[in-house]
Amino acid sequence: MATVADTHTAEHEHGPAKGIMRWITTTNHKDIGTLYLTFAMAMFLVGGAMALIIRAELYQPGLQLVDPHFFNQMTTLHALIMVFGAVMPAFAGFANWMIPPMIGAPDMALPRMNNWSFWVLPFAAAMLSATLFMDGGAVASGWTLYPPLVLQFGNALPFTIFSVHLLGLSSIMAAINIIVTIFNLRAPGMTMMKMPMFCWAWLITAFLLILVMPVLAGAVTMLLTDKFFDTSFFDAAGGGDPVLFQHLFWFFGHPEVYIIILPAFGIISQVVPTFSRKPLFGKNSMVFATAVIGFLSFIVWAHHQFTVGMPVPAELYFMYATMLIAVPTGVKVFNWLATMWKGSLTFETPMLHALGFIVLFVFGGFTGIMMSQAPVDLYYHDNYFIVAHFHYTLVGGGVFGIFAGLFYWLPKWTGTMYDEKLGKLHFWLSFLGFNLLFMPQHFLGLAGMPRRIPDYAVQFTEFNQMSTVGAFIFGFTQLLLIYIVYKCVKGEGEKVGDEVWEGAKSHGLEWNLPSPMPYHHSFEGIDIHKAVADE
Amino acid sequence: MNLNKLERLFVAAILALVGEVAWADYQLNIPVGPTETSRVIYDFHMYAIWVCVGIAVVVFGVMFYSIINHRKSRHPVPAKFHENMTLEVVWTVIPVLILIGLAVPSTKALIEIEDTSGAEMDIKITGYQWKWHYEYPQEGIAFFSSLDEASNRARQLDSGIDPRTVPNYLLNVDHPLVVPVNTKIRFLITGADVIHAWWVPAFGWKKDAIPGFVTTAWVEVEKPGVYRGQCAELCGRDHGYMPIVVKAVTKEEYRDWVAEQKQKLAGSQAAAQEWNLQVAMERGREAYNAHCASCHQADGSGVPGTFPALAGSPVATGDVDAMIEIVLEGKGAMPAFGRDENIRNEDLAAVITYVRNAFGNDIGDVVTPEDIADAR
């Protein structure tokens, strides 16, 4: 491969096209990565604004701002937009930007499909958001879309389902592209076990996506036929079963939470070694643990349904299987700690976010272990303890993972160092705001506050007020993030060399490239054999 | 210390994280209720917390030791190791052992909680949008239980009523479930329209109320008292307004209550014998406010785009048989009330009469229970 570079001539070296058509027609993995990340950021703000409406209404008991029906629409859309519009596309953005340079490839394997898999998203998201303005409003059934409730909503239902189809379609195309890229385009010498942890995490995630998205598509299509074509898949009166939908949904939904968290695990496994100045501890067991988590995520779905009246043996099985996930997850955490142990640690913004990730995710893991216990889950289920738990894992885990990755690679993408002072400020405000937002919700749940209620009994007031204050701190801090990124993209800041972080070259092939990376032919002129061997 | 309310709460929250703190004003933890089940659940919950606290001390201890002692300024030359098989086996095996330590008591607790055998009486619970129906099959008593009037007024958007002034805001009902103490009661739980979940925190467990299916649970209350809860599964617009109140009384009081209910039932059947506009309107108003007002609103104005208005509507002022059919058979989001055996002919007749003569509709006709019986 190294010789290939020599046959290229300078006339092949051209920059991006100009104007809006560059972005619409682009097949360049870097452009598509940028599109994904920009889209994710926009959706993060929309979903966040919805969360702030929810928290503002919950600032005190009684209804002050919105109708309960609208409140339910907000909880539904907040979740759907955050999961499908913000977090998953953000990770797809990282995959597009980083997988090719990390494995020594010139681009993604299927660039034309890459363009499509992105451009489906804005239309799907627009359709989903448009349901808010339809007669009767958006679906207000929670993101789980449980029938029979979801079948009560009118025009919004088919549009929501079609947009879920499209969002799933986009994810599947992205997943196929990632799998093909990783299997076919690795540089010579880059064996699977030499491949960086981020690529491994995404590879396993991609398989999860391909396996579960069709199940979701099938389940929501069955909703559609129940509503419009007189089938009775989920209607007991017609011989169907409302709980069947829950089984189908969570067969998708449980792996989905790992689809959100595994790429973040991958990012943390890149960031922690870099700022510890040590290789990742137990690389092989990290790969194995990630694969085991991926597998286990498929066989535990009904722990979301301990209250539906399953037979006791089934409850016990799902309880034991769920508990097992703690073991490989624990291995990952211990490996990160061992990576830090006797390292030479510094605490730049990406590392702060990585440490924040570990603290918050482990905390969410503890409540996860508690919830896995069926007898106590009969209490925790559908109350605020659950809300706190999954936000600790999905925001404390997923979103802080995204923040870590963003600060880690932003200088590589732009050639400019972000403002470190503002970066640290963003971390601390996010971290404190987050904890003020979600920590009190544990107590609300234990004290007996159900989730998804627009109004509550007065003894829950103080904790809800703390939570709302935290939400506004966390939310508005993200405007600071946009400012930091904007400044960096504009080139306002110190120029960085190819390594960016001290000793980074031994932690990923991407650090051998100049910053910013060339638009085309990334590895031209670089001795890739030597670079792979040096890692 | 002079701390304001929020600061005190914050301190309490932090303390509660590391230990048990009884903060007088606020409940921070699972309540210990009046049943064996709730104690089992509470004890297991605390056990699980302490296991997690133990692990947290070790994990975060190691992490912060590294952060403090292995920072670049103190530890400039990093070590080179990146494998240790023994260590990795150890931190795979120890968590497995901890999990077994959790699974054994947990399995025992679950089997006990789910064992409904040997119940002395049954109560059938049906979840409706947005109220509960309770039926005592052995006694022949049945009634609906909805949010009480005071909470209902205060909860309206811009009601101007401070919820803090309403006793048991959102946790009070018009007709509580009455149960005898020291009696193993089996609950048969189902849903009429969508999925609800019946949850009284003091009893520990919750169970989904699923249309077409019956789930079971049980309770044996040891102390007389009033125990409050709420629906725990998103069930539509008024999901937050579906409280549960259980009044546990002595066995003697329970017998008296049953006798009283039977008498009331006989009285209402007698009243139904003399059916006229006034009787129907009175009964209809009550039934309308309990069952219809949450969608169609107390003044019949509906919710535009979602629930049609009744005031001046073609259905409410048009052909009476067409209206009876819609009420009995349902339409769109409107449930088929006629297919629900929990709902009496008298109430259906009264509601239809009420709607046709209230909100300025003023049709003047009277629908009788016999009309409904025929239509059914």
mmCIF file with all atom_site columns, N, CA, C and O in Angstrom, chain A residues 23 26 28-40 89-90 92-98 108 114 118 413:
data_model
loop_
_atom_site.group_PDB
_atom_site.id
_atom_site.type_symbol
_atom_site.label_atom_id
_atom_site.label_alt_id
_atom_site.label_comp_id
_atom_site.label_asym_id
_atom_site.label_entity_id
_atom_site.label_seq_id
_atom_site.pdbx_PDB_ins_code
_atom_site.Cartn_x
_atom_site.Cartn_y
_atom_site.Cartn_z
_atom_site.occupancy
_atom_site.B_iso_or_equiv
_atom_site.pdbx_formal_charge
_atom_site.auth_seq_id
_atom_site.auth_comp_id
_atom_site.auth_asym_id
_atom_site.auth_atom_id
_atom_site.pdbx_PDB_model_num
ATOM 1   N N  . TRP A 1 23  ? -22.035 19.549 0.262  1.00 0.00 ? 23  TRP A N  1
ATOM 2   C CA . TRP A 1 23  ? -22.580 18.792 1.395  1.00 0.00 ? 23  TRP A CA 1
ATOM 3   C C  . TRP A 1 23  ? -23.676 17.838 0.960  1.00 0.00 ? 23  TRP A C  1
ATOM 4   O O  . TRP A 1 23  ? -23.838 16.758 1.527  1.00 0.00 ? 23  TRP A O  1
ATOM 5   N N  . THR A 1 26  ? -21.836 14.977 -1.224 1.00 0.00 ? 26  THR A N  1
ATOM 6   C CA . THR A 1 26  ? -20.540 14.483 -0.792 1.00 0.00 ? 26  THR A CA 1
ATOM 7   C C  . THR A 1 26  ? -20.535 12.975 -0.552 1.00 0.00 ? 26  THR A C  1
ATOM 8   O O  . THR A 1 26  ? -21.520 12.397 -0.101 1.00 0.00 ? 26  THR A O  1
ATOM 9   N N  . ASN A 1 28  ? -17.472 11.950 0.794  1.00 0.00 ? 28  ASN A N  1
ATOM 10  C CA . ASN A 1 28  ? -16.228 11.962 1.559  1.00 0.00 ? 28  ASN A CA 1
ATOM 11  C C  . ASN A 1 28  ? -16.518 11.659 3.025  1.00 0.00 ? 28  ASN A C  1
ATOM 12  O O  . ASN A 1 28  ? -17.379 12.297 3.643  1.00 0.00 ? 28  ASN A O  1
ATOM 13  N N  . HIS A 1 29  ? -15.817 10.710 3.594  1.00 0.00 ? 29  HIS A N  1
ATOM 14  C CA . HIS A 1 29  ? -16.153 10.286 4.967  1.00 0.00 ? 29  HIS A CA 1
ATOM 15  C C  . HIS A 1 29  ? -16.017 11.422 5.970  1.00 0.00 ? 29  HIS A C  1
ATOM 16  O O  . HIS A 1 29  ? -16.747 11.478 6.950  1.00 0.00 ? 29  HIS A O  1
ATOM 17  N N  . LYS A 1 30  ? -15.117 12.351 5.700  1.00 0.00 ? 30  LYS A N  1
ATOM 18  C CA . LYS A 1 30  ? -14.926 13.454 6.654  1.00 0.00 ? 30  LYS A CA 1
ATOM 19  C C  . LYS A 1 30  ? -16.112 14.405 6.602  1.00 0.00 ? 30  LYS A C  1
ATOM 20  O O  . LYS A 1 30  ? -16.630 14.847 7.628  1.00 0.00 ? 30  LYS A O  1
ATOM 21  N N  . ASP A 1 31  ? -16.553 14.719 5.371  1.00 0.00 ? 31  ASP A N  1
ATOM 22  C CA . ASP A 1 31  ? -17.726 15.588 5.224  1.00 0.00 ? 31  ASP A CA 1
ATOM 23  C C  . ASP A 1 31  ? -18.953 14.943 5.844  1.00 0.00 ? 31  ASP A C  1
ATOM 24  O O  . ASP A 1 31  ? -19.749 15.594 6.514  1.00 0.00 ? 31  ASP A O  1
ATOM 25  N N  . ILE A 1 32  ? -19.108 13.645 5.590  1.00 0.00 ? 32  ILE A N  1
ATOM 26  C CA . ILE A 1 32  ? -20.290 12.966 6.106  1.00 0.00 ? 32  ILE A CA 1
ATOM 27  C C  . ILE A 1 32  ? -20.228 12.893 7.634  1.00 0.00 ? 32  ILE A C  1
ATOM 28  O O  . ILE A 1 32  ? -21.232 13.075 8.321  1.00 0.00 ? 32  ILE A O  1
ATOM 29  N N  . GLY A 1 33  ? -19.026 12.702 8.155  1.00 0.00 ? 33  GLY A N  1
ATOM 30  C CA . GLY A 1 33  ? -18.854 12.752 9.612  1.00 0.00 ? 33  GLY A CA 1
ATOM 31  C C  . GLY A 1 33  ? -19.285 14.095 10.163 1.00 0.00 ? 33  GLY A C  1
ATOM 32  O O  . GLY A 1 33  ? -19.992 14.183 11.176 1.00 0.00 ? 33  GLY A O  1
ATOM 33  N N  . THR A 1 34  ? -18.860 15.152 9.478  1.00 0.00 ? 34  THR A N  1
ATOM 34  C CA . THR A 1 34  ? -19.243 16.500 9.921  1.00 0.00 ? 34  THR A CA 1
ATOM 35  C C  . THR A 1 34  ? -20.755 16.685 9.851  1.00 0.00 ? 34  THR A C  1
ATOM 36  O O  . THR A 1 34  ? -21.364 17.249 10.763 1.00 0.00 ? 34  THR A O  1
ATOM 37  N N  . LEU A 1 35  ? -21.356 16.198 8.749  1.00 0.00 ? 35  LEU A N  1
ATOM 38  C CA . LEU A 1 35  ? -22.816 16.314 8.627  1.00 0.00 ? 35  LEU A CA 1
ATOM 39  C C  . LEU A 1 35  ? -23.518 15.621 9.781  1.00 0.00 ? 35  LEU A C  1
ATOM 40  O O  . LEU A 1 35  ? -24.419 16.175 10.408 1.00 0.00 ? 35  LEU A O  1
ATOM 41  N N  . TYR A 1 36  ? -23.084 14.387 10.048 1.00 0.00 ? 36  TYR A N  1
ATOM 42  C CA . TYR A 1 36  ? -23.696 13.639 11.156 1.00 0.00 ? 36  TYR A CA 1
ATOM 43  C C  . TYR A 1 36  ? -23.572 14.408 12.473 1.00 0.00 ? 36  TYR A C  1
ATOM 44  O O  . TYR A 1 36  ? -24.525 14.528 13.235 1.00 0.00 ? 36  TYR A O  1
ATOM 45  N N  . LEU A 1 37  ? -22.377 14.918 12.733 1.00 0.00 ? 37  LEU A N  1
ATOM 46  C CA . LEU A 1 37  ? -22.154 15.578 14.014 1.00 0.00 ? 37  LEU A CA 1
ATOM 47  C C  . LEU A 1 37  ? -22.956 16.880 14.113 1.00 0.00 ? 37  LEU A C  1
ATOM 48  O O  . LEU A 1 37  ? -23.501 17.202 15.170 1.00 0.00 ? 37  LEU A O  1
ATOM 49  N N  . THR A 1 38  ? -23.050 17.597 12.999 1.00 0.00 ? 38  THR A N  1
ATOM 50  C CA . THR A 1 38  ? -23.822 18.841 13.007 1.00 0.00 ? 38  THR A CA 1
ATOM 51  C C  . THR A 1 38  ? -25.296 18.544 13.241 1.00 0.00 ? 38  THR A C  1
ATOM 52  O O  . THR A 1 38  ? -25.964 19.194 14.051 1.00 0.00 ? 38  THR A O  1
ATOM 53  N N  . PHE A 1 39  ? -25.780 17.535 12.514 1.00 0.00 ? 39  PHE A N  1
ATOM 54  C CA . PHE A 1 39  ? -27.179 17.130 12.673 1.00 0.00 ? 39  PHE A CA 1
ATOM 55  C C  . PHE A 1 39  ? -27.449 16.690 14.116 1.00 0.00 ? 39  PHE A C  1
ATOM 56  O O  . PHE A 1 39  ? -28.443 17.084 14.729 1.00 0.00 ? 39  PHE A O  1
ATOM 57  N N  . ALA A 1 40  ? -26.532 15.889 14.653 1.00 0.00 ? 40  ALA A N  1
ATOM 58  C CA . ALA A 1 40  ? -26.704 15.392 16.022 1.00 0.00 ? 40  ALA A CA 1
ATOM 59  C C  . ALA A 1 40  ? -26.760 16.549 17.005 1.00 0.00 ? 40  ALA A C  1
ATOM 60  O O  . ALA A 1 40  ? -27.584 16.565 17.927 1.00 0.00 ? 40  ALA A O  1
ATOM 61  N N  . PRO A 1 89  ? -26.704 9.306  15.765 1.00 0.00 ? 89  PRO A N  1
ATOM 62  C CA . PRO A 1 89  ? -25.991 10.015 14.692 1.00 0.00 ? 89  PRO A CA 1
ATOM 63  C C  . PRO A 1 89  ? -24.646 10.591 15.142 1.00 0.00 ? 89  PRO A C  1
ATOM 64  O O  . PRO A 1 89  ? -23.694 10.628 14.348 1.00 0.00 ? 89  PRO A O  1
ATOM 65  N N  . ALA A 1 90  ? -24.549 11.007 16.399 1.00 0.00 ? 90  ALA A N  1
ATOM 66  C CA . ALA A 1 90  ? -23.250 11.525 16.853 1.00 0.00 ? 90  ALA A CA 1
ATOM 67  C C  . ALA A 1 90  ? -22.198 10.428 16.773 1.00 0.00 ? 90  ALA A C  1
ATOM 68  O O  . ALA A 1 90  ? -21.079 10.648 16.276 1.00 0.00 ? 90  ALA A O  1
ATOM 69  N N  . ALA A 1 92  ? -22.341 7.843  14.846 1.00 0.00 ? 92  ALA A N  1
ATOM 70  C CA . ALA A 1 92  ? -22.108 7.574  13.419 1.00 0.00 ? 92  ALA A CA 1
ATOM 71  C C  . ALA A 1 92  ? -21.141 8.612  12.856 1.00 0.00 ? 92  ALA A C  1
ATOM 72  O O  . ALA A 1 92  ? -20.311 8.296  12.004 1.00 0.00 ? 92  ALA A O  1
ATOM 73  N N  . GLY A 1 93  ? -21.242 9.838  13.346 1.00 0.00 ? 93  GLY A N  1
ATOM 74  C CA . GLY A 1 93  ? -20.306 10.883 12.932 1.00 0.00 ? 93  GLY A CA 1
ATOM 75  C C  . GLY A 1 93  ? -18.875 10.535 13.308 1.00 0.00 ? 93  GLY A C  1
ATOM 76  O O  . GLY A 1 93  ? -17.954 10.661 12.491 1.00 0.00 ? 93  GLY A O  1
ATOM 77  N N  . PHE A 1 94  ? -18.706 10.075 14.554 1.00 0.00 ? 94  PHE A N  1
ATOM 78  C CA . PHE A 1 94  ? -17.366 9.657  14.983 1.00 0.00 ? 94  PHE A CA 1
ATOM 79  C C  . PHE A 1 94  ? -16.855 8.500  14.119 1.00 0.00 ? 94  PHE A C  1
ATOM 80  O O  . PHE A 1 94  ? -15.693 8.467  13.727 1.00 0.00 ? 94  PHE A O  1
ATOM 81  N N  . ALA A 1 95  ? -17.761 7.551  13.839 1.00 0.00 ? 95  ALA A N  1
ATOM 82  C CA . ALA A 1 95  ? -17.352 6.388  13.039 1.00 0.00 ? 95  ALA A CA 1
ATOM 83  C C  . ALA A 1 95  ? -16.869 6.841  11.678 1.00 0.00 ? 95  ALA A C  1
ATOM 84  O O  . ALA A 1 95  ? -15.822 6.404  11.197 1.00 0.00 ? 95  ALA A O  1
ATOM 85  N N  . ASN A 1 96  ? -17.627 7.742  11.053 1.00 0.00 ? 96  ASN A N  1
ATOM 86  C CA . ASN A 1 96  ? -17.246 8.207  9.723  1.00 0.00 ? 96  ASN A CA 1
ATOM 87  C C  . ASN A 1 96  ? -15.937 8.956  9.727  1.00 0.00 ? 96  ASN A C  1
ATOM 88  O O  . ASN A 1 96  ? -15.083 8.759  8.867  1.00 0.00 ? 96  ASN A O  1
ATOM 89  N N  . TRP A 1 97  ? -15.777 9.826  10.704 1.00 0.00 ? 97  TRP A N  1
ATOM 90  C CA . TRP A 1 97  ? -14.542 10.596 10.771 1.00 0.00 ? 97  TRP A CA 1
ATOM 91  C C  . TRP A 1 97  ? -13.338 9.706  11.087 1.00 0.00 ? 97  TRP A C  1
ATOM 92  O O  . TRP A 1 97  ? -12.275 9.842  10.500 1.00 0.00 ? 97  TRP A O  1
ATOM 93  N N  . MET A 1 98  ? -13.505 8.792  12.048 1.00 0.00 ? 98  MET A N  1
ATOM 94  C CA . MET A 1 98  ? -12.324 8.177  12.642 1.00 0.00 ? 98  MET A CA 1
ATOM 95  C C  . MET A 1 98  ? -12.003 6.753  12.203 1.00 0.00 ? 98  MET A C  1
ATOM 96  O O  . MET A 1 98  ? -10.843 6.353  12.253 1.00 0.00 ? 98  MET A O  1
ATOM 97  N N  . MET A 1 108 ? -14.591 5.430  3.645  1.00 0.00 ? 108 MET A N  1
ATOM 98  C CA . MET A 1 108 ? -15.476 4.310  3.952  1.00 0.00 ? 108 MET A CA 1
ATOM 99  C C  . MET A 1 108 ? -15.601 3.441  2.700  1.00 0.00 ? 108 MET A C  1
ATOM 100 O O  . MET A 1 108 ? -15.402 3.907  1.571  1.00 0.00 ? 108 MET A O  1
ATOM 101 N N  . ASN A 1 114 ? -23.037 5.835  1.979  1.00 0.00 ? 114 ASN A N  1
ATOM 102 C CA . ASN A 1 114 ? -22.759 6.664  3.144  1.00 0.00 ? 114 ASN A CA 1
ATOM 103 C C  . ASN A 1 114 ? -23.524 7.980  3.047  1.00 0.00 ? 114 ASN A C  1
ATOM 104 O O  . ASN A 1 114 ? -24.143 8.432  4.016  1.00 0.00 ? 114 ASN A O  1
ATOM 105 N N  . PHE A 1 118 ? -26.758 9.157  5.571  1.00 0.00 ? 118 PHE A N  1
ATOM 106 C CA . PHE A 1 118 ? -26.937 10.417 6.295  1.00 0.00 ? 118 PHE A CA 1
ATOM 107 C C  . PHE A 1 118 ? -28.190 11.144 5.849  1.00 0.00 ? 118 PHE A C  1
ATOM 108 O O  . PHE A 1 118 ? -29.007 11.554 6.661  1.00 0.00 ? 118 PHE A O  1
ATOM 109 N N  . TRP A 1 413 ? -9.308  17.171 13.676 1.00 0.00 ? 413 TRP A N  1
ATOM 110 C CA . TRP A 1 413 ? -10.172 17.489 12.548 1.00 0.00 ? 413 TRP A CA 1
ATOM 111 C C  . TRP A 1 413 ? -9.923  18.893 12.008 1.00 0.00 ? 413 TRP A C  1
ATOM 112 O O  . TRP A 1 413 ? -9.979  19.123 10.809 1.00 0.00 ? 413 TRP A O  1
#
